[in-house]
Amino acid sequence: MNASENEVVKLKMESADMMARLKISEHVMEELKRENTDLLHRVTSVEDKNKVLEARMNTSENEMEELKIESAVLEARLKISENEVEELKRQSAGLFTAPVRGAYYFSFTTLDTRSGVYRRVYLYHNDKRVLFSYNYSANIYESVSNSLVLQLEKGDVVYMVLPASYSVYDNVNDYTTFNGFLLFPL
């Protein structure tokens, strides 16, 4: 074998070796492509799951905000209801409580169906007597009325007192009344 034949054999061997290495590289490359495809699917799946979780979290956050708003509304309604119950208790006890600082007008009327009796009623502002009405009924069905304007602070209380041994008459027709209202805030 001469030098050029040796060279050809050597080149063929190198070529065969390169072909083998190329086949191995192609095989490794195909394996890496499969792994990359698998990883891409897994990453896409995780991203999809993250999107679903983010959507759920956003929904949950929105629901939480709605619940907070609803809770605040319910708390406000409860406070209003509690205040209304307290006001009804005061009203049923005959107490007027000023909701704001201002000038208030008050009036009352009493009736007695008997003759020959004395009537006396007092109007109080925070436990201080500010008005009193006294009457002797010479005839039956006599009424007495009086009124005044008071400057009240928020929370001040105004009420009527019927002293012991005195009486007034009332029925479903509301002959005996006590009224108060805000003229203007101060």
Short mmCIF file of C-alpha atoms in Angstrom, two decimals:
data_model
loop_
_atom_site.label_atom_id
_atom_site.label_comp_id
_atom_site.label_asym_id
_atom_site.label_seq_id
_atom_site.Cartn_x
_atom_site.Cartn_y
_atom_site.Cartn_z
CA MET A 1 0.00 0.00 0.00
CA ASN A 2 1.33 3.26 -0.93
CA ALA A 3 1.08 6.52 0.92
CA SER A 4 -2.02 7.75 -0.86
CA GLU A 5 -3.85 4.50 -0.18
CA ASN A 6 -2.82 4.75 3.46
CA GLU A 7 -4.08 8.26 3.50
CA VAL A 8 -7.43 7.17 1.99
CA VAL A 9 -7.77 4.37 4.58
CA LYS A 10 -6.91 6.78 7.34
CA LEU A 11 -9.44 9.30 6.01
CA LYS A 12 -12.09 6.55 5.73
CA MET A 13 -11.43 5.56 9.34
CA GLU A 14 -11.64 9.16 10.46
CA SER A 15 -14.79 9.56 8.39
CA ALA A 16 -16.32 6.42 9.95
CA ASP A 17 -15.32 7.67 13.39
CA MET A 18 -16.86 11.08 12.63
CA MET A 19 -20.01 9.40 11.31
CA ALA A 20 -20.28 7.39 14.53
CA ARG A 21 -19.76 10.53 16.61
CA LEU A 22 -22.30 12.35 14.40
CA LYS A 23 -24.84 9.55 14.95
CA ILE A 24 -24.22 9.72 18.71
CA SER A 25 -24.54 13.53 18.63
CA GLU A 26 -27.74 13.28 16.59
CA HIS A 27 -29.08 10.70 19.03
CA VAL A 28 -28.15 12.93 22.01
CA MET A 29 -29.64 15.92 20.21
CA GLU A 30 -32.91 14.01 19.61
CA GLU A 31 -32.95 12.99 23.27
CA LEU A 32 -32.36 16.61 24.32
CA LYS A 33 -35.15 17.75 21.97
CA ARG A 34 -37.51 15.25 23.61
CA GLU A 35 -36.43 16.43 27.07
CA ASN A 36 -36.88 20.06 26.01
CA THR A 37 -40.32 19.28 24.59
CA ASP A 38 -41.21 17.46 27.82
CA LEU A 39 -39.87 20.38 29.90
CA LEU A 40 -41.75 22.85 27.72
CA HIS A 41 -44.98 20.89 28.28
CA ARG A 42 -44.31 20.79 32.02
CA VAL A 43 -43.50 24.52 32.15
CA THR A 44 -46.62 25.30 30.10
CA SER A 45 -48.66 23.11 32.43
CA VAL A 46 -47.21 24.89 35.48
CA GLU A 47 -47.86 28.28 33.85
CA ASP A 48 -51.44 27.22 33.12
CA LYS A 49 -51.84 26.08 36.73
CA ASN A 50 -50.37 29.39 37.90
CA LYS A 51 -52.84 31.27 35.72
CA VAL A 52 -55.69 29.24 37.21
CA LEU A 53 -54.36 29.88 40.72
CA GLU A 54 -53.96 33.60 39.99
CA ALA A 55 -57.52 33.72 38.67
CA ARG A 56 -58.74 31.92 41.79
CA MET A 57 -56.76 34.29 44.00
CA ASN A 58 -58.16 37.31 42.15
CA THR A 59 -61.65 35.89 42.53
CA SER A 60 -61.00 35.25 46.22
CA GLU A 61 -59.62 38.76 46.68
CA ASN A 62 -62.67 40.21 44.92
CA GLU A 63 -64.95 38.09 47.08
CA MET A 64 -63.05 39.25 50.18
CA GLU A 65 -63.49 42.89 49.15
CA GLU A 66 -67.19 42.29 48.51
CA LEU A 67 -67.48 40.59 51.91
CA LYS A 68 -65.67 43.50 53.58
CA ILE A 69 -68.07 45.96 51.94
CA GLU A 70 -71.06 43.80 52.84
CA SER A 71 -69.76 43.46 56.40
CA ALA A 72 -69.32 47.23 56.69
CA VAL A 73 -72.85 47.76 55.37
CA LEU A 74 -74.22 45.21 57.85
CA GLU A 75 -72.28 46.81 60.71
CA ALA A 76 -73.66 50.23 59.75
CA ARG A 77 -77.19 48.82 59.52
CA LEU A 78 -76.74 47.10 62.88
CA LYS A 79 -75.53 50.37 64.45
CA ILE A 80 -78.52 52.21 62.97
CA SER A 81 -80.84 49.48 64.27
CA GLU A 82 -79.24 49.62 67.72
CA ASN A 83 -79.63 53.41 67.74
CA GLU A 84 -83.26 53.06 66.64
CA VAL A 85 -83.91 50.52 69.41
CA GLU A 86 -82.32 52.87 71.95
CA GLU A 87 -84.40 55.77 70.63
CA LEU A 88 -87.56 53.66 70.82
CA LYS A 89 -86.70 52.73 74.40
CA ARG A 90 -86.23 56.41 75.25
CA GLN A 91 -89.43 57.34 73.44
CA SER A 92 -91.41 54.65 75.20
CA ALA A 93 -89.99 55.96 78.47
CA GLY A 94 -91.04 59.50 77.44
CA LEU A 95 -87.49 60.79 76.96
CA PHE A 96 -86.36 63.01 74.10
CA THR A 97 -82.62 62.88 73.37
CA ALA A 98 -81.16 65.57 71.12
CA PRO A 99 -79.45 63.95 68.12
CA VAL A 100 -77.53 67.19 67.30
CA ARG A 101 -76.71 70.54 68.90
CA GLY A 102 -79.48 73.01 68.10
CA ALA A 103 -82.60 74.94 69.01
CA TYR A 104 -85.56 72.66 69.77
CA TYR A 105 -89.26 73.37 70.17
CA PHE A 106 -91.21 71.41 72.81
CA SER A 107 -94.90 71.37 73.59
CA PHE A 108 -97.23 69.36 75.74
CA THR A 109 -100.94 69.09 76.32
CA THR A 110 -102.67 67.35 79.21
CA LEU A 111 -106.32 66.50 79.67
CA ASP A 112 -108.38 65.45 82.64
CA THR A 113 -111.92 64.13 82.40
CA ARG A 114 -112.76 64.87 86.02
CA SER A 115 -113.81 68.12 87.61
CA GLY A 116 -112.47 69.39 90.91
CA VAL A 117 -108.95 67.96 90.49
CA TYR A 118 -105.52 69.54 90.37
CA ARG A 119 -103.12 68.82 87.56
CA ARG A 120 -99.42 69.48 87.66
CA VAL A 121 -96.70 68.47 85.18
CA TYR A 122 -93.04 69.43 84.91
CA LEU A 123 -90.72 69.62 81.92
CA TYR A 124 -87.05 68.79 82.64
CA HIS A 125 -83.87 69.44 80.69
CA ASN A 126 -81.05 67.15 81.90
CA ASP A 127 -82.64 66.76 85.36
CA LYS A 128 -83.25 70.53 85.72
CA ARG A 129 -86.87 71.65 85.84
CA VAL A 130 -87.35 74.33 83.17
CA LEU A 131 -91.15 74.56 82.92
CA PHE A 132 -94.14 73.61 84.96
CA SER A 133 -97.84 73.71 84.39
CA TYR A 134 -100.44 73.75 87.14
CA ASN A 135 -104.21 73.74 86.77
CA TYR A 136 -107.36 73.20 88.77
CA SER A 137 -110.09 71.58 86.65
CA ALA A 138 -113.39 73.20 87.54
CA ASN A 139 -115.13 71.37 84.69
CA ILE A 140 -114.69 67.99 83.08
CA TYR A 141 -112.55 67.61 79.98
CA GLU A 142 -110.25 70.55 80.62
CA SER A 143 -106.89 70.65 78.91
CA VAL A 144 -103.69 72.52 79.64
CA SER A 145 -100.97 73.21 77.07
CA ASN A 146 -97.59 74.86 77.18
CA SER A 147 -94.50 75.13 75.01
CA LEU A 148 -90.95 76.45 74.98
CA VAL A 149 -87.76 76.59 72.91
CA LEU A 150 -84.53 75.17 74.35
CA GLN A 151 -80.96 75.22 73.14
CA LEU A 152 -79.69 71.64 73.47
CA GLU A 153 -76.35 69.97 73.04
CA LYS A 154 -76.12 66.60 71.32
CA GLY A 155 -77.22 63.96 73.85
CA ASP A 156 -79.17 66.35 76.11
CA VAL A 157 -82.37 64.81 77.45
CA VAL A 158 -85.79 66.47 77.81
CA TYR A 159 -88.72 64.75 79.54
CA MET A 160 -91.97 65.29 81.41
CA VAL A 161 -92.72 64.38 85.02
CA LEU A 162 -96.16 63.85 86.53
CA PRO A 163 -95.74 64.26 90.31
CA ALA A 164 -97.23 61.71 92.69
CA SER A 165 -100.90 62.20 93.56
CA TYR A 166 -101.56 64.12 90.30
CA SER A 167 -103.08 62.61 87.19
CA VAL A 168 -103.85 63.21 83.54
CA TYR A 169 -106.17 61.38 81.17
CA ASP A 170 -105.36 59.70 77.90
CA ASN A 171 -106.66 56.99 75.60
CA VAL A 172 -106.18 55.90 72.00
CA ASN A 173 -107.08 59.43 70.88
CA ASP A 174 -103.82 60.83 72.38
CA TYR A 175 -105.35 63.65 74.42
CA THR A 176 -102.18 63.96 76.49
CA THR A 177 -99.11 64.57 74.32
CA PHE A 178 -95.46 65.56 74.52
CA ASN A 179 -93.75 66.72 71.32
CA GLY A 180 -90.30 67.97 70.42
CA PHE A 181 -88.41 68.71 67.24
CA LEU A 182 -85.34 70.51 65.93
CA LEU A 183 -85.96 74.07 64.77
CA PHE A 184 -82.43 74.54 63.43
CA PRO A 185 -78.95 73.16 64.17
CA LEU A 186 -76.32 75.35 65.83
#
